[in-house]
Coordinates of C-alpha atoms and ligand atoms in Angstrom, one line a residue:
Chain A
M1 CA -81.5 1.8 82.6
T2 CA -84.4 0.4 80.7
I3 CA -84.0 -1.5 77.5
Q4 CA -85.2 1.6 75.6
E5 CA -82.7 3.8 77.3
S6 CA -79.8 1.5 76.7
K7 CA -80.7 1.4 73.0
V8 CA -80.8 5.2 72.8
E9 CA -77.5 5.4 74.5
L10 CA -75.9 3.1 72.0
I11 CA -77.4 4.9 69.1
E12 CA -76.2 8.2 70.4
E13 CA -72.7 6.9 70.9
F14 CA -72.5 5.7 67.3
E15 CA -73.9 9.0 66.0
M16 CA -70.7 10.7 67.0
F17 CA -68.8 8.7 64.4
D18 CA -68.9 9.8 60.8
D19 CA -66.7 7.2 59.2
W20 CA -66.6 3.5 59.3
M21 CA -63.1 3.4 60.8
D22 CA -64.2 5.2 63.9
R23 CA -67.2 2.9 64.2
Y24 CA -65.1 -0.2 63.9
N25 CA -62.5 1.2 66.3
Y26 CA -65.3 1.6 68.8
I27 CA -66.6 -1.9 68.3
I28 CA -63.0 -3.2 68.7
E29 CA -62.7 -1.2 72.0
M30 CA -66.0 -2.8 73.1
G31 CA -64.6 -6.2 72.3
K32 CA -61.7 -5.5 74.6
D33 CA -64.2 -4.7 77.4
I34 CA -65.8 -8.1 77.3
E35 CA -65.0 -10.3 80.3
P36 CA -63.3 -13.4 78.9
L37 CA -65.0 -16.7 79.4
A38 CA -63.1 -19.4 81.2
D39 CA -61.7 -22.0 78.9
D40 CA -63.9 -24.7 80.4
L41 CA -66.9 -22.8 79.2
K42 CA -65.7 -22.5 75.7
I43 CA -67.2 -25.7 74.7
K44 CA -69.3 -27.0 71.8
K45 CA -72.5 -26.7 73.8
Y46 CA -72.3 -22.9 73.9
L47 CA -70.8 -22.4 70.4
I48 CA -72.9 -20.5 68.0
S49 CA -72.7 -21.8 64.4
G50 CA -72.8 -19.7 61.4
C51 CA -69.6 -17.7 61.9
Q52 CA -66.0 -18.0 60.7
S53 CA -64.9 -17.0 64.1
Q54 CA -65.9 -19.0 67.2
L55 CA -68.5 -17.4 69.3
W56 CA -69.8 -18.7 72.6
L57 CA -72.9 -17.5 74.4
I58 CA -74.0 -18.5 77.8
A59 CA -77.2 -17.4 79.7
E60 CA -78.7 -17.9 83.1
L61 CA -81.8 -16.7 84.8
V62 CA -81.2 -14.8 88.0
D63 CA -84.2 -13.3 89.9
G64 CA -86.3 -13.3 86.7
K65 CA -83.7 -11.6 84.6
I66 CA -81.4 -13.1 82.0
L67 CA -77.6 -12.7 82.4
F68 CA -75.7 -13.4 79.3
K69 CA -72.0 -13.9 78.8
A70 CA -70.2 -14.1 75.4
D71 CA -66.8 -14.5 74.0
S72 CA -65.1 -15.0 70.7
D73 CA -61.7 -15.6 69.2
A74 CA -62.2 -12.6 66.9
I75 CA -62.2 -9.1 68.3
I76 CA -64.9 -7.7 66.0
T77 CA -67.2 -10.5 66.8
K78 CA -66.5 -9.9 70.4
G79 CA -67.3 -6.2 70.1
I80 CA -70.6 -6.9 68.3
A81 CA -71.5 -9.4 71.0
Q82 CA -70.7 -6.9 73.7
L83 CA -72.8 -4.3 71.9
L84 CA -75.8 -6.7 71.9
L85 CA -75.2 -7.7 75.5
R86 CA -75.4 -4.1 76.6
V87 CA -79.0 -4.0 75.5
V88 CA -80.2 -7.5 76.4
N89 CA -78.3 -8.2 79.6
N90 CA -80.3 -8.2 82.8
R91 CA -83.7 -8.1 81.1
T92 CA -86.7 -10.2 81.6
P93 CA -87.4 -13.0 79.0
Q94 CA -90.5 -11.1 77.8
E95 CA -88.5 -7.9 77.2
I96 CA -86.1 -9.9 75.0
I97 CA -88.9 -11.7 73.2
D98 CA -90.5 -8.3 72.4
E99 CA -87.2 -6.7 71.1
D100 CA -86.9 -6.5 67.3
F101 CA -83.2 -5.5 67.2
S102 CA -83.9 -2.7 64.7
F103 CA -81.5 -0.5 66.7
I104 CA -78.7 -2.4 64.8
D105 CA -79.7 -0.6 61.7
M106 CA -79.6 2.7 63.4
I107 CA -76.0 2.3 64.5
G108 CA -74.9 1.7 61.0
L109 CA -74.3 -2.0 61.3
K110 CA -77.1 -3.1 59.0
E111 CA -74.9 -4.9 56.6
H112 CA -73.8 -7.1 59.4
L113 CA -77.4 -8.3 59.9
S114 CA -77.7 -10.0 56.5
P115 CA -78.4 -13.7 57.1
T116 CA -75.8 -14.6 54.6
R117 CA -73.0 -12.7 56.4
S118 CA -70.8 -15.2 58.1
N119 CA -70.2 -13.2 61.3
G120 CA -72.8 -14.9 63.4
L121 CA -74.7 -11.8 64.5
T122 CA -77.9 -13.2 63.1
S123 CA -77.3 -16.5 64.8
M124 CA -76.5 -14.8 68.0
I125 CA -79.7 -12.8 68.0
K126 CA -81.6 -16.0 67.3
Q127 CA -79.8 -17.7 70.2
I128 CA -80.6 -14.8 72.5
K129 CA -84.2 -15.1 71.7
L130 CA -84.2 -18.8 72.1
Y131 CA -82.8 -18.5 75.5
A132 CA -85.5 -16.0 76.4
L133 CA -88.2 -18.3 75.1
V134 CA -86.9 -21.3 77.1
F135 CA -86.6 -19.3 80.3
K136 CA -90.1 -18.0 79.9
A137 CA -91.5 -21.4 79.3
K138 CA -89.6 -22.8 82.3
A139 CA -90.9 -20.0 84.5
Q140 CA -94.5 -20.7 83.4
Q141 CA -94.1 -24.4 84.2
Q142 CA -93.1 -23.5 87.7
L143 CA -96.2 -21.4 88.3
Chain B
M1 CA -44.2 -10.0 25.1
S2 CA -45.5 -8.4 28.2
I3 CA -49.0 -7.6 29.4
D4 CA -51.0 -4.6 28.4
I5 CA -52.7 -4.1 31.7
D6 CA -54.9 -1.2 30.9
K7 CA -56.4 -3.0 27.9
I8 CA -56.9 -6.2 30.0
R9 CA -58.6 -4.3 32.8
A10 CA -61.0 -2.7 30.3
D11 CA -62.0 -6.2 29.2
F12 CA -63.4 -7.0 32.6
P13 CA -66.5 -4.7 33.3
I14 CA -66.8 -5.7 36.9
L15 CA -63.4 -4.4 37.8
S16 CA -64.8 -0.8 37.8
T17 CA -67.2 -1.7 40.6
K18 CA -67.2 0.6 43.6
V19 CA -67.4 -1.1 47.0
R20 CA -69.4 1.5 49.1
T21 CA -67.2 4.4 48.1
K22 CA -63.9 2.6 47.5
K23 CA -62.5 1.2 44.3
L24 CA -62.8 -2.6 44.3
V25 CA -59.6 -4.5 44.7
Y26 CA -60.4 -8.1 43.8
F27 CA -57.9 -10.5 45.3
D28 CA -60.3 -13.5 45.7
N29 CA -59.5 -15.1 42.3
G30 CA -58.8 -18.4 43.9
A31 CA -62.4 -18.7 44.8
T32 CA -63.6 -17.5 41.4
S33 CA -62.2 -15.3 38.7
Q34 CA -64.0 -12.4 37.0
K35 CA -65.2 -12.8 33.4
P36 CA -64.0 -10.8 30.4
Q37 CA -66.6 -9.2 28.1
M38 CA -65.6 -11.7 25.4
V39 CA -66.8 -14.6 27.5
I40 CA -70.0 -12.8 28.5
D41 CA -70.6 -12.0 24.8
S42 CA -70.1 -15.5 23.6
M43 CA -72.8 -16.7 25.9
T44 CA -75.2 -13.9 25.1
N45 CA -74.6 -14.5 21.4
Y46 CA -75.3 -18.2 21.9
Y47 CA -78.7 -17.4 23.4
Q48 CA -79.5 -14.8 20.9
Q49 CA -78.5 -16.7 17.8
Q50 CA -77.9 -20.4 18.3
N51 CA -79.9 -21.7 21.2
S52 CA -81.4 -25.1 20.7
N53 CA -81.0 -28.5 22.2
V54 CA -78.0 -30.5 21.0
H55 CA -77.5 -33.9 19.5
R56 CA -81.2 -34.5 18.9
G57 CA -82.8 -32.2 16.4
V58 CA -82.8 -32.6 12.6
H59 CA -83.5 -28.9 12.4
Y60 CA -81.2 -26.0 11.5
L61 CA -80.7 -24.5 14.9
S62 CA -80.1 -27.8 16.6
Q63 CA -77.3 -28.5 14.2
I64 CA -75.8 -25.1 14.8
A65 CA -75.9 -25.5 18.6
T66 CA -74.4 -29.0 18.3
D67 CA -71.6 -27.7 16.1
A68 CA -70.9 -24.9 18.5
M69 CA -70.7 -27.2 21.4
E70 CA -68.6 -29.8 19.7
S71 CA -66.2 -27.3 18.3
A72 CA -65.8 -26.0 21.9
R73 CA -64.9 -29.5 22.9
E74 CA -62.3 -29.7 20.2
N75 CA -60.9 -26.3 21.3
I76 CA -60.7 -27.6 24.9
R77 CA -59.0 -30.8 23.7
K78 CA -56.4 -28.7 21.9
Y79 CA -55.9 -26.6 24.9
L80 CA -55.3 -29.6 27.1
N81 CA -53.3 -31.4 24.4
A82 CA -55.5 -34.5 24.9
A83 CA -55.1 -37.2 22.4
S84 CA -58.8 -37.3 21.5
V85 CA -62.0 -35.4 22.0
E86 CA -63.5 -38.6 23.5
E87 CA -61.3 -37.8 26.5
V88 CA -62.9 -34.5 27.2
I89 CA -66.0 -34.8 29.3
F90 CA -68.2 -31.9 30.4
T91 CA -69.2 -31.8 34.0
K92 CA -70.4 -29.1 36.2
G93 CA -67.0 -28.5 37.7
T94 CA -64.0 -29.9 39.5
T95 CA -66.2 -31.4 42.3
E96 CA -68.4 -33.3 39.9
S97 CA -65.4 -34.5 37.9
I98 CA -63.8 -36.0 41.0
N99 CA -67.1 -37.5 42.1
L100 CA -67.4 -39.1 38.7
V101 CA -64.0 -40.8 38.9
A102 CA -64.5 -41.8 42.6
N103 CA -67.7 -43.4 41.6
S104 CA -67.0 -45.0 38.2
F105 CA -63.3 -45.8 38.5
S106 CA -63.8 -47.6 41.8
K107 CA -66.6 -49.8 40.3
V108 CA -64.2 -51.6 38.0
F109 CA -60.7 -51.0 39.3
I110 CA -61.0 -51.1 43.1
T111 CA -61.8 -54.0 45.4
E112 CA -61.7 -54.6 49.1
G113 CA -58.2 -54.5 50.5
D114 CA -56.9 -52.0 48.0
N115 CA -55.8 -48.6 49.0
I116 CA -55.7 -45.1 47.5
I117 CA -53.8 -42.0 48.4
V118 CA -54.7 -38.3 48.8
S119 CA -52.7 -35.6 50.6
E120 CA -53.2 -33.4 53.6
M121 CA -53.3 -30.3 51.4
E122 CA -56.4 -31.3 49.5
H123 CA -59.6 -29.2 49.0
H124 CA -62.5 -31.1 50.6
A125 CA -63.7 -31.8 47.0
N126 CA -60.7 -34.1 46.7
I127 CA -61.1 -35.7 50.1
V128 CA -64.7 -36.5 50.8
P129 CA -65.7 -38.3 47.5
W130 CA -62.7 -40.7 48.1
Q131 CA -63.5 -41.1 51.8
M132 CA -67.1 -42.1 51.0
M133 CA -66.0 -44.5 48.3
C134 CA -63.4 -46.0 50.6
K135 CA -66.0 -46.6 53.3
E136 CA -68.3 -48.3 50.9
K137 CA -65.6 -50.4 49.3
K138 CA -63.7 -51.2 52.5
V139 CA -60.6 -49.6 51.0
E140 CA -57.9 -47.8 52.9
L141 CA -57.5 -44.0 52.4
K142 CA -53.8 -43.1 52.9
V143 CA -52.8 -39.5 53.5
A144 CA -49.6 -37.9 52.3
R145 CA -48.1 -35.4 54.7
V146 CA -47.2 -31.8 54.1
N147 CA -43.9 -30.3 55.4
D148 CA -43.8 -27.1 57.4
D149 CA -43.1 -25.0 54.3
G150 CA -46.2 -26.4 52.6
S151 CA -44.5 -28.7 50.3
L152 CA -45.4 -32.4 50.0
D153 CA -43.2 -34.8 52.0
I154 CA -42.2 -36.7 48.9
D155 CA -40.2 -39.5 50.6
Y156 CA -43.2 -40.2 52.9
L157 CA -45.6 -40.0 49.9
K158 CA -43.5 -42.6 48.1
S159 CA -43.5 -44.8 51.2
L160 CA -47.3 -45.0 51.1
F161 CA -47.4 -47.0 47.8
T162 CA -48.0 -50.7 48.1
D163 CA -48.8 -53.2 45.4
R164 CA -52.5 -52.7 46.3
T165 CA -52.4 -48.9 45.7
K166 CA -54.8 -48.3 42.8
L167 CA -54.9 -44.5 42.6
I168 CA -53.5 -41.3 44.0
S169 CA -55.5 -38.1 43.7
L170 CA -53.6 -34.9 44.3
A171 CA -53.9 -31.1 43.9
H172 CA -51.8 -29.9 41.1
I173 CA -51.6 -26.5 42.9
S174 CA -52.8 -26.0 46.5
N175 CA -55.8 -23.6 46.7
V176 CA -54.7 -22.5 50.2
M177 CA -51.0 -21.9 49.6
G178 CA -50.4 -21.8 45.9
V179 CA -47.7 -24.4 46.3
I180 CA -47.1 -26.2 43.0
N181 CA -46.7 -29.9 43.5
P182 CA -44.0 -31.9 41.6
V183 CA -46.8 -33.7 39.7
K184 CA -44.6 -35.2 36.9
E185 CA -42.3 -36.9 39.3
I186 CA -45.3 -38.2 41.3
I187 CA -47.1 -39.4 38.2
S188 CA -44.1 -41.4 36.9
Y189 CA -43.5 -42.8 40.4
A190 CA -47.2 -43.9 40.7
H191 CA -47.2 -45.4 37.3
S192 CA -44.0 -47.4 38.0
N193 CA -46.0 -48.8 41.0
G194 CA -49.0 -49.7 38.9
A195 CA -51.2 -46.9 40.3
K196 CA -53.3 -44.4 38.4
V197 CA -53.1 -40.7 39.0
M198 CA -55.9 -38.1 39.2
L199 CA -55.0 -34.4 39.4
D200 CA -57.2 -31.7 40.9
G201 CA -56.3 -29.0 38.4
A202 CA -58.8 -26.4 39.7
Q203 CA -56.0 -24.0 40.7
A204 CA -53.6 -25.0 37.9
T205 CA -55.6 -24.1 34.8
P206 CA -55.9 -20.4 35.7
H207 CA -52.1 -20.0 36.2
S208 CA -50.2 -22.5 34.1
V209 CA -49.7 -24.1 30.8
I210 CA -50.9 -27.7 31.0
D211 CA -50.5 -30.6 28.7
M212 CA -52.2 -33.9 29.3
Q213 CA -49.9 -36.0 27.1
D214 CA -46.8 -34.5 28.5
L215 CA -48.0 -35.0 32.1
D216 CA -49.2 -38.5 31.2
V217 CA -51.8 -38.1 33.9
D218 CA -54.8 -40.5 34.0
F219 CA -57.5 -38.1 35.1
F220 CA -57.5 -34.3 35.3
A221 CA -60.3 -32.1 36.7
F222 CA -60.9 -28.4 36.6
S223 CA -63.6 -25.7 36.7
A224 CA -64.3 -23.0 34.1
H225 CA -65.2 -20.4 36.7
K226 CA -61.7 -20.1 38.1
M227 CA -60.2 -19.5 34.7
Y228 CA -62.3 -16.6 33.5
G229 CA -65.1 -18.8 32.3
P230 CA -68.7 -19.2 33.6
T231 CA -69.9 -21.1 36.6
G232 CA -71.7 -24.4 36.1
V233 CA -69.2 -26.1 33.8
G234 CA -65.9 -28.0 34.2
I235 CA -64.0 -30.7 32.6
L236 CA -63.0 -34.2 33.4
Y237 CA -60.1 -35.3 31.2
G238 CA -59.5 -39.1 31.3
K239 CA -57.4 -41.5 29.3
K240 CA -59.6 -43.1 26.8
K241 CA -58.7 -46.7 27.7
L242 CA -59.7 -46.1 31.3
L243 CA -62.9 -44.2 30.5
E244 CA -64.0 -46.9 28.1
Q245 CA -63.9 -49.5 30.9
M246 CA -65.7 -47.3 33.4
P247 CA -69.5 -47.5 33.8
P248 CA -71.6 -44.3 33.5
Y249 CA -72.0 -42.1 36.5
Q250 CA -75.5 -40.8 35.9
F251 CA -78.3 -42.1 33.7
G252 CA -80.8 -40.5 31.5
G253 CA -81.0 -38.9 28.0
E254 CA -78.0 -38.2 25.8
M255 CA -75.9 -41.0 27.4
I256 CA -77.8 -44.0 26.1
D257 CA -77.7 -45.9 22.9
K258 CA -80.8 -48.1 22.9
V259 CA -83.4 -48.2 25.7
S260 CA -86.1 -50.8 26.3
F261 CA -87.5 -51.9 29.6
E262 CA -85.5 -55.1 29.3
E263 CA -82.2 -53.5 28.6
T264 CA -80.4 -50.3 27.9
T265 CA -77.1 -49.9 26.1
F266 CA -74.9 -46.9 26.5
N267 CA -73.7 -44.3 24.2
V268 CA -70.0 -44.0 23.2
L269 CA -67.4 -41.7 24.8
P270 CA -67.6 -38.9 25.8
F271 CA -71.4 -38.9 25.8
K272 CA -71.6 -42.0 28.0
F273 CA -70.7 -39.7 30.9
E274 CA -72.9 -36.8 29.9
A275 CA -76.4 -37.6 31.0
G276 CA -79.1 -35.0 30.3
T277 CA -79.0 -31.7 28.4
P278 CA -75.6 -30.3 28.8
M279 CA -74.7 -26.7 29.9
I280 CA -74.3 -25.6 26.3
A281 CA -73.9 -21.8 26.8
E282 CA -71.4 -22.4 29.6
I283 CA -69.4 -24.8 27.5
I284 CA -69.2 -22.1 24.8
G285 CA -68.2 -19.6 27.5
L286 CA -65.4 -21.9 28.7
S287 CA -64.1 -22.3 25.2
S288 CA -64.1 -18.5 24.8
A289 CA -62.3 -18.1 28.1
I290 CA -59.5 -20.4 26.8
D291 CA -59.3 -18.3 23.6
Y292 CA -59.0 -15.2 25.7
M293 CA -56.2 -16.6 27.9
Q294 CA -54.4 -17.9 24.8
E295 CA -54.6 -14.5 23.1
I296 CA -52.7 -13.0 26.0
G297 CA -50.5 -16.0 26.2
I298 CA -50.8 -18.4 29.2
Q299 CA -47.0 -18.2 29.8
N300 CA -47.3 -14.4 29.8
I301 CA -50.1 -14.6 32.3
A302 CA -48.0 -16.9 34.5
D303 CA -44.9 -14.7 34.3
Y304 CA -46.8 -11.5 35.1
E305 CA -48.7 -13.2 38.0
H306 CA -45.4 -14.4 39.4
E307 CA -44.2 -10.8 39.5
L308 CA -47.3 -9.9 41.5
L309 CA -46.7 -12.8 43.8
E310 CA -43.1 -11.8 44.5
Y311 CA -44.0 -8.2 45.0
A312 CA -46.7 -9.0 47.5
T313 CA -44.7 -11.6 49.3
S314 CA -41.7 -9.3 49.8
K315 CA -44.0 -6.6 51.3
L316 CA -45.9 -9.0 53.5
E317 CA -42.7 -10.5 54.9
K318 CA -41.9 -7.1 56.4
I319 CA -44.9 -7.1 58.6
D320 CA -44.1 -8.1 62.2
G321 CA -45.7 -11.3 63.4
L322 CA -46.9 -12.2 59.9
R323 CA -46.3 -15.8 58.8
I324 CA -46.9 -16.9 55.2
I325 CA -48.4 -20.3 55.0
G326 CA -46.8 -22.1 52.1
D327 CA -43.3 -20.9 51.7
T328 CA -41.9 -22.9 48.8
K329 CA -40.0 -21.5 45.8
N330 CA -42.4 -23.0 43.3
K331 CA -45.7 -21.2 43.8
A332 CA -48.7 -19.9 41.8
S333 CA -50.0 -16.4 42.6
V334 CA -51.7 -17.2 45.8
V335 CA -50.5 -16.0 49.2
S336 CA -52.0 -17.1 52.5
F337 CA -51.0 -15.7 55.8
V338 CA -51.7 -15.5 59.5
V339 CA -50.8 -12.7 61.9
K340 CA -49.9 -13.5 65.5
G341 CA -52.6 -12.6 67.9
V342 CA -55.0 -11.4 65.2
H343 CA -58.0 -13.4 63.9
H344 CA -58.2 -13.8 60.1
Y345 CA -61.9 -12.9 60.2
D346 CA -61.1 -9.5 61.8
I347 CA -58.5 -8.8 59.1
G348 CA -60.9 -9.8 56.3
S349 CA -63.7 -7.7 57.7
L350 CA -61.6 -4.6 57.9
L351 CA -60.1 -5.2 54.4
D352 CA -63.6 -5.4 53.1
Q353 CA -64.3 -2.0 54.5
F354 CA -61.4 -0.8 52.4
G355 CA -62.9 -2.3 49.3
I356 CA -60.5 -5.2 49.2
A357 CA -61.9 -8.7 48.6
V358 CA -59.8 -11.5 50.1
R359 CA -60.8 -14.9 51.3
T360 CA -60.6 -15.8 55.0
G361 CA -61.2 -19.1 56.8
N362 CA -60.1 -22.6 56.2
H363 CA -60.6 -22.5 52.4
C364 CA -62.4 -25.9 52.4
A365 CA -59.1 -27.5 53.6
Q366 CA -59.7 -28.3 57.2
P367 CA -57.1 -31.1 57.3
L368 CA -54.4 -28.8 56.1
M369 CA -55.3 -26.2 58.7
K370 CA -55.0 -28.9 61.4
S371 CA -51.6 -30.0 60.1
M372 CA -50.4 -26.4 60.1
G373 CA -51.8 -25.8 63.6
I374 CA -54.0 -22.9 62.5
S375 CA -57.7 -22.2 62.4
G376 CA -57.7 -20.3 59.1
T377 CA -55.7 -17.8 57.0
V378 CA -56.2 -14.7 55.0
R379 CA -55.7 -15.5 51.4
A380 CA -54.9 -13.1 48.6
S381 CA -55.0 -14.7 45.2
F382 CA -54.0 -12.7 42.1
A383 CA -55.1 -12.7 38.5
F384 CA -53.4 -11.1 35.6
Y385 CA -55.8 -8.1 35.7
N386 CA -54.4 -7.2 39.2
T387 CA -51.7 -4.7 39.5
K388 CA -48.8 -3.7 41.8
E389 CA -50.7 -0.5 42.6
E390 CA -53.6 -2.7 43.9
I391 CA -51.1 -4.6 46.1
D392 CA -49.9 -1.2 47.4
V393 CA -53.5 -0.3 48.3
F394 CA -53.9 -3.7 49.9
M395 CA -50.7 -3.3 52.0
E396 CA -51.7 0.1 53.2
A397 CA -55.1 -1.2 54.2
L398 CA -53.6 -4.2 55.8
N399 CA -51.3 -2.1 57.9
K400 CA -54.1 0.2 59.0
A401 CA -56.3 -2.9 59.8
L402 CA -53.5 -4.4 61.9
N403 CA -53.0 -1.1 63.7
M404 CA -56.7 -1.1 64.6
L405 CA -56.6 -4.7 65.8
T406 CA -53.5 -4.8 67.9
Ligands
PLP1 C1 -58.1 -27.1 44.6 C2 -59.6 -27.0 44.4 N1 -60.2 -28.2 44.2 C3 -61.6 -28.2 44.0 C4 -62.3 -27.1 44.1 C5 -63.8 -27.1 43.9 O1 -64.1 -26.6 42.7 P1 -65.7 -26.4 42.3 O2 -66.4 -25.8 43.4 O3 -65.6 -25.5 41.1 O4 -66.2 -27.7 41.9 C6 -61.7 -25.9 44.3 C7 -62.5 -24.6 44.4 O5 -62.5 -23.9 45.4 C8 -60.3 -25.8 44.5 O6 -59.6 -24.7 44.7

């Protein structure tokens, strides 16, 4: 699935819901899907600041694509992380650098994107982009 | 006399706010309270009819503004039952009041080798200023413990006092748990050991009748915004004989007597501690908030809020896996809780979707969270404009949220 296709898929999934409770239930279900991080990876180095809940994000570059893993102690945060990962996982650094994340608006989670909101979604997107920039820079060094 | 809730709610314009499509239920009064029209009007009226700088002008408006501000000070003195207006100092809030004492009291009364006491249940505003002062002065900061039910361990607290204990600074009421500390007993014990007492009254003034002379407290700090007044103003009450010996905290206009480049002498109390143009409109707003509370009757407010607290507590206790943090008999209308296996942030986020404003997190009291072995709580704090119906709405939403989350 291309990055575009995965965004469309998410938007379509969320279009089925007409009230916030269904949307949240779906996010919570997604949170349950996330593969938990091992405790020895839940360390400060991977912790994203800016949220009331703890949120860890790990990335590695495999065959030119970035693999992300995330976890949180709050289920809604976990669900939102999983939702992002569905779009950004297994993409090249350049694809992520080019992504503007406006699909978040289209699935009705816009209010979560406000930088003053303490759920870490904004910080998480920043961190995802940062990883992509670093992996791209590293790849260029190796050329 | 009881409370006319419909009339009271009509006094607070913001209470008719809709959150998305839901009616606002505002249970975050511990963070800041809403403001009645009377307070808003008093400030608007000041700007429309009285605005001028104070204590400086010979002209008509300056005199009016000065009179308005100084009669506010007198009103606040009466409210506190302070012995003199010189003991009522305007600050920007509790935080600044505590910083002022940590700074100025320590300059004359604390030397290397002394110690001071705070408790585990303090707001960061009543920890960090002392911590910084202690580091600078090489003074020990002792910490009183909290029991499992949220009460202070009084025997342990008493055991902390030595002949070098100069001060204890303590929350009158805990912002996290609503627990009311036995401050009179502690004050008299501290005094008998030669130590002074500062009370962080931020959560006390909204909920209880306070009396400086009856408490015999040395310093008392509070913020207007938590007691139906505006942001940006608070009070430091201090006993005159202590304040007189303390050096100023900030320097500039208003607080001086004579200035030359060789020497500056300082103004008398309370102006010595009020450098710069004060927050005149806010001071008038605070005075008006006190009038408003007194019109309803502060004891009536406390009684009604206690009913709300008992009502909410009895309902919360029925929820499986829910633990109330701070489970003492003597509490103000604040209830903090955790639910087994559920993160406070998730609960808060879903309650918000239902239009309910609560506070989640560590409430600027990380040491207390640590001692209770939790990372945060959900806190509902009630004001006298809240109702049992709102608590019912809250309970229904909470149950739905927990259903979604477990
Ligand atoms: C017990 C307590 N102390 C101090 C403060 C700080 O008050 P302010 O931010 O108004 O200075 C608060 C407010 O949250 C509080 O609840």
